[in-house]
Amino acid sequence: MAADGGRPIDALLKEERRFAPPEAFRARAHVKDESVYEEAERDPEAYWARWAEELEWFRKWDKVLEWNPPHAKWFLGGKLNASVNCVDRHIRGPRRNKAAIIWEGEPGDTRTLTYFDLYREVNKFANVLKSLGVKKGDRVTLYLPMIPELPIAMLACARIGAPHSVVFAGFSPQALASRMEDAGSRFLVTCDGYYRRGKVVPLKAQADEALRLLAGKQDVEAVVVVRRTGDEVPFTPGRDRWWHELMDQAERLCPPEVMDAEDMLFMMYTSGTTGRPKGIVHTTGGYLTGVYATTKWVFDLHEDDVYWCMADIGWITGHSYIVYGPLANGATVVMYEGAPDWPDKDRPWVIVEKYGVTIFYTAPTAIRAFAADGPEYPRRHDLSSLRLLGSVGEPINPEAWMWYHEHIGGGRCPIVDTWWQTETGAIMITPLPGVTVTKPGSATRPFPGIKAAVLDDQGNPVPPGQGGGYLAILRPWPSMLRGIWGDEERYVNTYWSKWGRDIYYPGDGAKVDEDGYFWVLGRVDDVMNVAGHRLSTMEIESALVSHPAVAEAAVIAAPHELRGQVPVAFVILEAGRQGSPELEAELKEHVAKVISPIARPDRVLFVPDLPKTRSGKIMRRLLRDIVEGRELGDTTTLRDPEVPEQLRRMYAAR
Ligand code: WT7
């Protein structure tokens, strides 16, 4: 097993602490007893159909599931629109004037959009998109930070049947350009800039650079620019238009497009094991059913909750659990633009106190950072409104879990550690907070209707309590990915080829304990998890070799106390180039620029050679042994068995 997030299996097996749902929580919870698991198992399709019935359909489906492994279709023949489900249906009843989005900018400015406000803005922007020539099926790229225009634009795309492709605003111009090119996207929505740690990030300038890189490769017809900071920005007449000017002219109502359940709702790029990111495709009916159901049960969402997920909408967590899941449920969602430690380290707790947040969802890397800052920051604030805490993105170490429980949850809030992926669309393994007895570090059990197992290389189940294997999903689920944009072969090979066409391979190591609880250990492929962000070692390697000084590079994930993992690079320089601290800094900067600051290597080592097999494959496993200070594994298949020992000495010498 390659990665275990730095958590030895035997340490996890010794975790004895148990936390039962507090009686007061259970009494009010949507799910109060275990019978939901058996009910779902009795007839999973009927169970998912019951969930789908809670959505609003123009036309009901004829068939729940068609499963031709590895291709699934859900709710066949059903017609619906995601924006109707997230907005229109709430304005007809008592939620009409309920806060849908409570937004706070980093400088402290605020905006609240009721469901009716959201309805108006979504309709108008849908008409704006149409007026620019966007048609059903066109991919619209949204390169926007955490401002209300992002969910508005997503829902407007959904309204007219144009799949969105949100590119995280922290990504580089190169990353934006390659995603627009891969998606064949002719439309871009961006903004002048946004605030991050008190500074303005010039997003429009970055978008312009991406558009220059696209010249001759991908036509871009229109760029809509939101005014966020008010700073002067470059503007290309004919191509660029201001959001507010277009909105002033826009028709008030836009009838929603009637979408097939299997029509694409959006695509989201994520890192795989090669240098090229994959455009994960999600469809309308199944995705919405999955995020609706999990939001309601995992977060035990009630009408009066104030729900805050600290993720960025530029990642799947934000798509599913800031936008589609909570809004489909008619929730009040808090959205925050900036950094959690700005202007001070208590900003999240200022926000919780100010808006009376009841449900709070974040990542272990953030929790570890809070813990490192110390309990005095949360202690300064009244956090008594909180009733449920969530964690997502990477394995949560029991110490971080305990700190979260005690210092944020005041010992009274259940914690839901939710395992899922960009590809799964919705939460897959998780406690149900009114039912599940939690164990710090375990995501506990598959959500009702989901069938998971831990398998060995041959596909045999690893017996409970017996150590590690691979996580596997044994049956299709509504919110599963439908493919990789433009790459059918990669879809089949990556996810459905390890054991058979009908078993999904997520790429995570896991174990099951005697109680049937799952413990997810981390990636087992060349994908790393840096502060909850997914990165491919190959992507960073290609960025490094694109620098003229670099001949060859191998990147691995090293364990890191706060960030979970960090990239460490082993680099062979071009003949005549000398390694130096200046060049190390330059290469780090280069990676940050080509991919994103998240991908910046923690260390760059200049080495004379890399551990390679006779066929030339780099044995990253040995590099991990070096970095983690382990006994070196088998080196007999290497072309030069001396290399690892040499590298080990170099690594230790620094
Ligand atoms: C990978 C997916 C899904 C939202 C954010 C990340 C890791 C995610 C957990 C968890 C252990 C987790 C896995 C997974 N992961 N949640 N609760 N416990 N590991 O989405 O970027 O698609 O990454 O994140 O390794 O495969 P993503």
XYZ file of C-alpha atoms and ligand atoms in Angstrom:
681
model
C 0.000 0.000 0.000
C 1.567 3.270 -1.028
C -0.052 6.158 0.773
C -1.584 5.999 4.188
C -1.675 9.718 4.919
C 1.105 9.096 7.406
C -1.205 7.051 9.599
C 0.086 3.590 10.510
C -2.729 1.052 10.368
C -2.019 -0.381 13.807
C -2.364 3.062 15.416
C -5.808 3.364 13.857
C -6.778 -0.106 14.990
C -6.102 0.977 18.554
C -8.616 3.817 18.419
C -11.019 2.941 21.233
C -12.992 6.151 21.674
C -16.679 6.054 20.776
C -19.153 8.910 20.457
C -22.860 8.157 20.402
C -25.266 10.793 19.031
C -26.426 13.011 21.902
C -30.025 12.219 22.818
C -31.171 15.798 22.151
C -29.741 15.600 18.651
C -31.220 12.206 17.921
C -34.672 13.215 19.079
C -34.892 15.871 16.386
C -32.964 14.123 13.614
C -34.433 13.132 10.238
C -32.999 9.654 10.707
C -33.333 8.191 14.170
C -32.685 4.490 13.699
C -30.777 2.022 11.613
C -33.761 0.663 9.727
C -33.004 3.025 6.806
C -30.004 0.881 5.907
C -32.049 -2.305 5.588
C -34.857 -0.535 3.773
C -32.397 0.772 1.184
C -30.782 -2.658 0.820
C -34.098 -4.415 0.306
C -34.587 -2.576 -2.985
C -31.934 0.054 -3.767
C -33.639 1.241 -6.950
C -36.956 1.794 -5.199
C -35.076 3.590 -2.426
C -33.340 5.989 -4.832
C -36.611 6.504 -6.679
C -38.181 7.628 -3.397
C -35.445 10.233 -3.104
C -35.914 11.374 -6.694
C -39.613 11.849 -5.985
C -38.697 14.606 -3.534
C -37.408 16.636 -6.493
C -39.633 18.446 -8.964
C -39.911 16.827 -12.392
C -41.565 18.070 -15.579
C -42.038 14.442 -16.478
C -41.498 11.384 -14.346
C -39.000 8.714 -15.376
C -39.986 5.434 -17.038
C -37.180 3.369 -15.588
C -34.972 3.960 -12.530
C -31.724 2.389 -13.708
C -30.149 0.956 -16.808
C -26.813 -0.622 -15.997
C -24.580 -1.724 -18.830
C -21.310 -1.861 -16.928
C -19.531 0.459 -16.738
C -22.261 2.741 -18.067
C -25.235 3.676 -15.956
C -28.290 5.739 -16.752
C -30.603 6.860 -13.985
C -34.240 7.946 -14.121
C -34.551 7.245 -17.828
C -37.074 9.350 -19.650
C -37.388 11.729 -16.682
C -37.338 15.476 -17.416
C -36.344 18.205 -14.980
C -34.295 21.351 -14.538
C -31.741 21.805 -11.750
C -32.326 25.562 -11.385
C -36.063 24.978 -10.947
C -35.255 22.559 -8.156
C -32.813 24.907 -6.476
C -34.781 28.116 -6.888
C -38.226 28.200 -8.535
C -39.884 25.665 -6.321
C -38.876 27.551 -3.182
C -40.343 30.881 -4.260
C -43.837 29.447 -4.530
C -44.132 28.808 -0.809
C -42.938 30.083 2.547
C -39.294 30.082 1.481
C -39.884 32.924 -0.965
C -38.233 35.506 1.290
C -35.942 33.133 3.157
C -32.232 33.864 2.905
C -30.745 31.538 0.301
C -27.211 32.939 0.363
C -25.685 35.032 3.123
C -22.448 36.231 1.639
C -19.536 37.946 3.307
C -16.614 39.431 1.450
C -13.146 39.337 2.908
C -13.080 43.090 3.611
C -16.293 42.638 5.608
C -18.890 43.759 3.054
C -22.007 41.603 3.026
C -24.892 40.660 0.734
C -27.931 38.535 1.419
C -29.926 36.993 -1.388
C -33.349 35.619 -0.601
C -34.672 32.798 -2.708
C -36.659 35.364 -4.653
C -33.528 37.476 -5.221
C -31.733 34.394 -6.458
C -34.646 33.564 -8.741
C -34.531 37.021 -10.294
C -30.745 37.031 -10.783
C -30.620 33.497 -12.198
C -33.402 34.245 -14.676
C -31.727 37.425 -15.827
C -28.302 35.924 -16.214
C -29.774 32.978 -18.091
C -31.150 35.525 -20.561
C -27.779 37.251 -20.713
C -26.112 33.976 -21.647
C -28.716 33.374 -24.337
C -28.224 36.874 -25.720
C -24.496 36.149 -26.047
C -25.300 33.112 -28.159
C -24.963 30.350 -25.569
C -27.053 27.340 -26.612
C -28.103 24.150 -24.874
C -25.084 21.851 -24.663
C -22.453 24.650 -24.920
C -19.840 24.466 -22.173
C -19.506 27.730 -20.266
C -16.332 28.236 -18.233
C -16.723 30.062 -14.941
C -13.441 31.438 -13.581
C -14.820 33.166 -10.537
C -13.957 33.474 -6.861
C -16.362 33.041 -3.950
C -18.834 35.780 -4.850
C -22.617 35.342 -5.308
C -22.272 35.691 -9.074
C -20.659 32.248 -9.144
C -23.705 30.257 -7.922
C -25.924 32.620 -9.938
C -23.972 31.850 -13.101
C -23.979 28.102 -12.376
C -27.738 28.041 -11.929
C -28.230 30.248 -15.000
C -26.224 27.736 -17.041
C -28.345 24.928 -15.617
C -31.468 26.872 -16.514
C -30.627 26.996 -20.221
C -29.013 23.551 -20.361
C -25.461 24.799 -20.910
C -23.080 22.692 -18.787
C -20.757 24.783 -16.662
C -17.114 24.121 -16.109
C -15.985 25.997 -13.025
C -12.243 26.551 -12.850
C -10.997 27.333 -9.340
C -9.927 30.998 -9.222
C -6.652 29.960 -7.573
C -5.632 28.158 -10.745
C -3.098 29.625 -13.134
C -3.804 31.058 -16.612
C -2.212 27.925 -18.105
C -4.535 25.679 -16.133
C -7.542 27.759 -17.217
C -6.463 27.689 -20.847
C -5.947 23.931 -20.961
C -9.349 23.321 -19.352
C -11.113 25.663 -21.783
C -9.399 23.997 -24.681
C -10.210 20.482 -23.502
C -13.849 21.454 -22.927
C -14.080 23.318 -26.244
C -15.521 26.212 -24.279
C -16.328 29.405 -26.199
C -17.678 31.400 -23.269
C -16.007 32.644 -20.126
C -17.361 34.390 -17.048
C -14.796 35.978 -14.762
C -14.345 39.121 -12.639
C -11.994 42.068 -12.303
C -10.380 40.732 -9.154
C -11.069 39.515 -5.644
C -9.727 39.824 -2.134
C -7.353 37.349 -0.580
C -5.463 38.146 2.628
C -6.082 41.837 2.167
C -4.693 41.951 -1.347
C -6.461 42.062 -4.681
C -5.919 39.057 -6.945
C -6.103 40.398 -10.520
C -8.296 37.693 -11.990
C -9.174 39.477 -15.227
C -5.498 39.904 -16.049
C -5.006 36.182 -15.448
C -7.999 35.363 -17.634
C -6.563 37.576 -20.382
C -3.301 35.694 -20.218
C -5.206 32.404 -20.571
C -7.045 33.802 -23.589
C -3.729 34.759 -25.185
C -2.510 31.206 -24.652
C -5.686 29.938 -26.324
C -5.253 32.034 -29.444
C -5.332 29.787 -32.494
C -6.412 26.785 -30.402
C -9.839 27.662 -29.124
C -12.196 30.438 -30.199
C -13.640 32.481 -27.366
C -16.707 34.479 -28.363
C -17.605 36.308 -25.204
C -16.120 37.134 -21.832
C -18.440 38.422 -19.118
C -16.690 40.343 -16.368
C -18.175 40.824 -12.900
C -17.137 44.011 -11.142
C -15.986 42.956 -7.699
C -13.120 45.219 -6.673
C -13.792 48.151 -8.994
C -10.150 48.303 -10.032
C -9.284 49.296 -13.562
C -8.883 46.206 -15.763
C -7.868 45.561 -19.368
C -10.906 45.274 -21.590
C -11.088 43.892 -25.125
C -13.938 45.613 -26.966
C -16.297 43.276 -28.794
C -15.258 40.322 -26.677
C -15.440 41.559 -23.078
C -18.643 42.793 -21.448
C -19.544 43.932 -17.968
C -21.913 41.669 -16.055
C -23.828 44.627 -14.573
C -24.379 46.286 -17.937
C -25.709 43.090 -19.482
C -27.916 42.449 -16.434
C -29.408 45.946 -16.676
C -30.636 45.133 -20.161
C -31.725 41.563 -19.510
C -35.290 40.265 -19.734
C -36.745 39.438 -16.342
C -37.871 35.851 -16.884
C -36.255 32.932 -18.654
C -38.294 29.755 -19.021
C -36.221 26.774 -17.872
C -35.009 24.330 -20.480
C -36.625 20.901 -20.165
C -33.629 18.670 -19.524
C -33.401 14.942 -19.741
C -32.337 13.268 -16.490
C -29.205 12.112 -18.287
C -28.351 15.487 -19.857
C -25.033 16.845 -18.642
C -25.322 19.365 -15.806
C -21.653 20.246 -15.483
C -18.109 19.106 -15.814
C -15.397 19.461 -13.221
C -11.722 18.933 -13.863
C -9.746 16.883 -11.425
C -6.245 15.437 -11.325
C -5.613 11.865 -12.317
C -2.473 9.808 -12.493
C -1.243 11.363 -15.723
C -0.304 14.957 -16.367
C -3.607 15.735 -18.058
C -6.583 16.623 -15.819
C -9.826 14.771 -16.451
C -13.114 16.499 -17.144
C -15.516 14.566 -14.930
C -19.037 14.615 -16.351
C -22.114 14.805 -14.116
C -25.703 14.653 -15.289
C -28.889 16.282 -14.081
C -31.297 13.780 -12.504
C -28.927 11.409 -10.757
C -26.540 14.072 -9.484
C -29.311 16.210 -8.070
C -30.933 13.204 -6.399
C -27.620 12.215 -4.807
C -26.678 15.631 -3.461
C -30.232 16.366 -2.341
C -30.472 13.115 -0.369
C -27.038 13.289 1.240
C -27.374 16.962 2.199
C -30.661 16.228 3.935
C -29.557 13.152 5.861
C -25.822 13.623 6.425
C -26.205 17.224 7.577
C -29.617 16.522 9.070
C -30.774 19.706 7.424
C -33.811 21.438 8.903
C -35.729 24.511 7.829
C -34.130 26.799 10.426
C -30.517 25.706 9.921
C -27.760 28.095 8.914
C -25.374 25.995 6.916
C -21.764 26.897 6.191
C -19.386 24.850 4.090
C -15.968 26.508 4.046
C -14.872 24.912 0.751
C -14.454 26.846 -2.476
C -17.133 26.392 -5.127
C -14.256 25.822 -7.563
C -14.031 22.277 -6.188
C -16.638 19.526 -6.161
C -17.339 20.048 -2.457
C -18.610 23.519 -3.230
C -20.667 22.366 -6.211
C -22.419 19.638 -4.239
C -22.510 21.111 -0.734
C -22.641 24.875 -1.197
C -24.722 25.100 -4.337
C -26.787 22.136 -5.532
C -27.381 20.063 -2.375
C -28.257 22.844 0.084
C -30.200 24.972 -2.416
C -32.201 21.962 -3.643
C -33.127 21.563 0.021
C -34.108 25.230 0.391
C -31.409 25.874 2.983
C -29.813 29.111 4.123
C -26.200 28.963 2.983
C -23.349 31.090 4.281
C -20.690 31.899 1.713
C -17.366 33.577 2.519
C -15.009 35.102 -0.018
C -11.657 35.176 1.671
C -8.978 33.486 3.702
C -9.885 31.892 7.054
C -7.028 33.662 8.842
C -7.832 37.173 7.691
C -7.727 39.732 9.241
C -7.114 37.393 12.171
C -7.160 33.707 12.922
C -10.624 33.858 14.437
C -12.414 34.862 11.216
C -14.392 31.590 10.893
C -15.603 31.945 14.483
C -16.536 35.584 13.913
C -18.701 34.368 11.027
C -20.252 31.482 12.988
C -21.168 33.833 15.813
C -22.388 36.635 13.564
C -24.787 34.508 11.498
C -25.620 31.846 14.058
C -24.213 29.041 11.945
C -25.666 25.671 12.991
C -23.894 23.303 10.583
C -20.224 23.728 9.737
C -18.344 21.678 7.117
C -14.598 21.940 6.500
C -11.444 19.931 5.791
C -8.950 18.249 8.140
C -6.144 20.529 6.907
C -8.142 23.535 8.119
C -8.890 21.814 11.427
C -5.187 21.077 11.945
C -4.400 24.718 11.238
C -7.046 25.841 13.761
C -5.570 23.459 16.310
C -2.054 24.766 15.673
C -3.289 28.352 16.214
C -4.679 27.302 19.569
C -8.111 27.176 21.253
C -8.045 30.826 22.299
C -9.333 31.895 18.863
C -12.606 29.919 18.950
C -12.883 30.591 22.695
C -13.254 34.313 22.036
C -16.602 33.654 20.377
C -20.012 32.245 21.132
C -20.203 29.067 19.084
C -23.261 27.695 20.856
C -25.386 27.874 17.691
C -23.371 24.997 16.184
C -25.079 21.613 16.323
C -23.284 19.539 13.695
C -19.730 19.465 12.295
C -18.486 17.890 9.081
C -15.109 16.940 7.655
C -14.110 16.153 4.086
C -11.184 15.961 1.711
C -8.663 13.665 3.322
C -8.370 11.244 6.202
C -8.863 13.049 9.489
C -6.372 12.076 12.130
C -7.980 11.208 15.480
C -6.194 14.100 17.248
C -7.676 16.633 14.827
C -11.077 14.963 15.187
C -10.874 15.278 18.991
C -9.788 18.895 18.811
C -12.671 19.719 16.463
C -15.108 17.898 18.732
C -13.928 19.661 21.856
C -12.946 23.172 20.809
C -15.395 23.852 17.980
C -18.214 21.471 18.817
C -18.109 22.138 22.553
C -18.289 18.383 23.064
C -21.953 18.374 22.042
C -21.925 18.298 18.203
C -21.790 15.044 16.248
C -19.019 14.969 13.627
C -19.673 13.560 10.179
C -16.438 12.490 8.468
C -17.573 12.196 4.858
C -15.658 10.198 2.262
C -16.356 10.866 -1.399
C -14.715 12.187 -4.595
C -15.230 14.492 -7.551
C -16.251 11.363 -9.436
C -18.818 10.143 -6.932
C -20.606 13.516 -7.007
C -22.062 13.019 -3.558
C -21.041 11.696 -0.142
C -20.556 7.916 -0.128
C -19.242 6.855 3.274
C -20.375 8.811 6.296
C -22.049 8.680 9.653
C -25.748 9.552 9.894
C -25.517 12.008 12.773
C -28.658 10.904 14.617
C -27.821 7.228 14.388
C -24.145 6.403 14.027
C -21.795 5.903 16.938
C -18.648 7.599 15.620
C -15.005 6.671 16.070
C -12.423 9.442 15.555
C -10.720 8.836 12.209
C -13.361 6.597 10.655
C -15.859 7.697 7.998
C -17.934 4.815 9.418
C -20.463 3.265 6.989
C -21.672 3.608 3.410
C -24.632 5.956 3.036
C -27.888 3.980 2.724
C -28.118 2.608 -0.812
C -24.344 2.642 -1.345
C -22.524 -0.673 -1.357
C -18.822 -0.497 -0.550
C -16.156 -3.036 0.327
C -12.425 -3.352 0.862
C -10.892 -5.725 -1.678
C -7.437 -7.131 -2.320
C -5.658 -7.120 -5.696
C -7.600 -10.169 -6.839
C -10.930 -8.690 -5.839
C -11.404 -10.795 -2.712
C -12.859 -9.007 0.297
C -10.286 -8.257 2.989
C -11.815 -9.670 6.188
C -12.796 -7.123 8.863
C -10.005 -6.207 11.225
C -7.369 -7.658 8.907
C -5.447 -4.629 7.697
C -5.487 -2.739 4.436
C -6.872 -3.229 0.955
C -8.499 -1.139 -1.745
C -11.769 0.659 -1.361
C -14.352 -0.507 -3.919
C -17.932 0.468 -4.742
C -19.974 -2.547 -5.720
C -23.051 -1.096 -7.363
C -23.961 2.007 -9.389
C -25.353 5.078 -7.599
C -27.325 8.030 -8.988
C -24.666 10.762 -8.675
C -21.828 8.707 -10.169
C -19.764 10.232 -12.942
C -21.043 9.389 -16.405
C -17.659 9.677 -18.050
C -14.525 11.696 -18.680
C -15.104 14.445 -21.212
C -13.862 13.233 -24.584
C -12.028 10.193 -23.232
C -14.118 7.041 -23.001
C -11.081 4.785 -22.836
C -9.632 6.588 -19.849
C -12.999 6.338 -18.087
C -13.066 2.567 -18.444
C -9.382 2.076 -17.660
C -9.198 4.357 -14.638
C -12.325 3.368 -12.776
C -13.693 0.082 -14.047
C -10.750 -2.122 -14.905
C -9.092 -3.104 -11.661
C -11.443 -6.004 -10.936
C -14.213 -5.997 -13.513
C -16.451 -3.657 -15.425
C -19.035 -3.543 -12.652
C -16.841 -2.592 -9.691
C -15.803 1.035 -9.240
C -12.179 1.622 -8.226
C -11.749 4.962 -6.389
C -7.964 4.711 -5.945
C -8.034 4.830 -2.137
C -6.623 2.402 0.372
C -8.935 1.426 3.225
C -9.670 -1.094 5.907
C -12.817 -2.336 7.599
C -12.890 -3.027 11.324
C -14.871 -5.646 13.253
C -17.899 -3.351 13.451
C -17.968 -2.943 9.662
C -16.624 0.622 9.917
C -14.476 1.919 7.055
C -11.149 3.639 7.669
C -9.958 5.389 4.516
C -6.167 5.517 4.484
C -5.412 7.731 1.477
C -4.568 7.418 -2.204
C -2.823 4.347 -3.490
C -2.038 5.825 -6.915
C 0.085 8.750 -8.063
C -2.448 11.237 -6.823
C -1.649 13.315 -3.766
C -3.777 15.289 -1.397
C -2.277 18.645 -0.466
C -4.376 20.508 2.068
C -7.490 18.791 0.745
C -6.616 19.579 -2.865
C -6.086 16.816 -5.315
C -2.902 16.931 -7.372
C -1.208 14.497 -9.660
C 2.496 13.786 -9.250
C 2.735 13.639 -13.057
C 1.175 17.058 -13.464
C 3.858 18.568 -11.219
C 6.557 16.573 -12.977
C 5.476 17.897 -16.370
C 5.470 21.418 -14.977
C 9.036 20.922 -13.748
C 10.356 19.503 -16.999
C 8.807 22.415 -18.864
C 11.504 24.550 -17.203
C 14.610 24.809 -19.412
C 17.005 23.776 -16.624
C 15.231 20.493 -15.897
C 15.990 17.262 -17.733
C 13.921 14.909 -15.628
C 11.805 15.042 -12.495
C 10.113 12.663 -10.079
C 7.598 14.001 -7.599
C 6.205 12.253 -4.574
C 3.967 13.209 -1.681
C 5.678 13.605 1.664
C 3.625 13.578 4.879
C 3.153 17.042 6.376
C 1.776 17.930 9.775
C -0.616 20.653 8.668
C -1.188 20.129 4.974
C -1.520 16.343 5.126
C 0.844 15.900 2.221
C 3.239 18.143 0.314
C 5.019 17.577 -3.001
C 8.742 16.836 -2.872
C 10.618 16.877 -6.168
C 13.742 14.998 -7.231
C 15.206 16.757 -10.225
C 17.912 15.888 -12.721
C 19.265 19.054 -14.314
C 20.232 19.557 -17.946
C 23.928 19.106 -18.637
C 25.867 22.205 -17.658
C 23.281 23.419 -15.118
C 24.197 23.599 -11.445
C 21.808 23.150 -8.563
C 21.568 26.128 -6.176
C 19.148 27.551 -3.614
C 18.227 30.194 -6.208
C 17.355 27.546 -8.777
C 15.361 25.615 -6.175
C 13.329 28.745 -5.461
C 12.913 29.389 -9.167
C 11.615 25.890 -9.830
C 9.145 26.113 -6.950
C 7.876 29.398 -8.338
C 7.665 27.910 -11.797
C 5.352 25.109 -10.604
C 3.200 27.604 -8.702
C 2.860 29.630 -11.876
C 2.192 26.757 -14.265
C -0.331 24.917 -12.075
C -1.244 26.775 -8.908
C 0.431 27.881 -5.673
C -1.116 24.764 -4.077
C 1.191 22.606 -6.183
C 4.409 24.415 -5.139
C 6.942 21.737 -4.076
C 8.011 21.855 -0.467
C 11.528 20.777 -1.424
C 13.416 20.386 -4.672
C 16.404 18.071 -4.572
C 18.955 18.125 -7.358
C 20.047 14.560 -7.972
C 22.389 12.835 -10.428
C 19.987 9.949 -11.129
C 16.581 8.514 -10.261
C 15.691 4.993 -9.173
C 14.521 3.358 -12.386
C 13.592 -0.150 -13.412
C 15.360 -1.700 -16.376
C 12.431 -0.676 -18.532
C 12.922 2.926 -17.393
C 9.943 3.291 -15.049
C 10.674 5.532 -12.068
C 10.123 3.663 -8.796
C 8.411 6.400 -6.803
C 7.833 3.891 -4.008
C 11.555 4.023 -3.197
C 11.530 7.802 -3.161
C 8.669 7.661 -0.671
C 10.687 5.272 1.484
C 13.507 7.806 1.500
C 11.329 10.774 2.361
C 9.396 8.936 5.049
C 12.591 7.527 6.537
C 11.561 3.923 6.016
C 13.711 0.899 5.321
C 14.284 0.871 1.562
C 12.020 -1.607 -0.232
C 13.141 -4.092 -2.843
C 15.751 -2.508 -5.129
C 16.738 -5.618 -7.086
C 14.702 -4.736 -10.180
C 16.528 -1.418 -10.549
C 18.831 -0.634 -13.408
C 21.258 0.771 -10.848
C 20.513 -0.578 -7.340
C 22.945 1.953 -5.794
C 20.824 4.978 -6.647
C 18.335 4.901 -3.741
C 21.062 4.689 -1.116
C 22.850 7.611 -2.741
C 19.638 9.658 -2.778
C 18.937 8.762 0.813
C 22.257 10.193 1.900
C 21.625 13.367 -0.105
C 18.145 13.743 1.379
C 19.416 13.285 4.935
C 22.313 15.692 4.381
C 19.956 18.614 3.837
C -10.054 12.080 -2.617
C -11.026 12.749 -3.541
C -14.848 14.879 -2.103
C -14.539 16.167 -1.707
C -13.168 16.666 -1.657
C -12.094 15.951 -2.371
C -9.775 11.891 -0.319
C -11.963 12.785 0.538
C -12.081 11.882 2.517
C -12.360 11.403 3.826
C -10.392 10.135 3.716
C -10.908 11.432 1.882
C -9.715 10.521 -0.935
C -10.470 10.703 -2.231
N -10.862 12.020 0.656
N -12.706 12.710 1.654
N -13.438 11.800 4.512
N -11.486 10.530 4.379
N -10.071 10.567 2.478
O -12.474 15.531 -3.646
O -10.507 16.206 -5.016
O -12.091 14.421 -5.814
O -10.508 13.994 -3.909
O -9.970 12.800 -1.401
O -8.388 10.190 -1.185
O -10.123 9.760 -3.218
P -11.390 15.074 -4.680
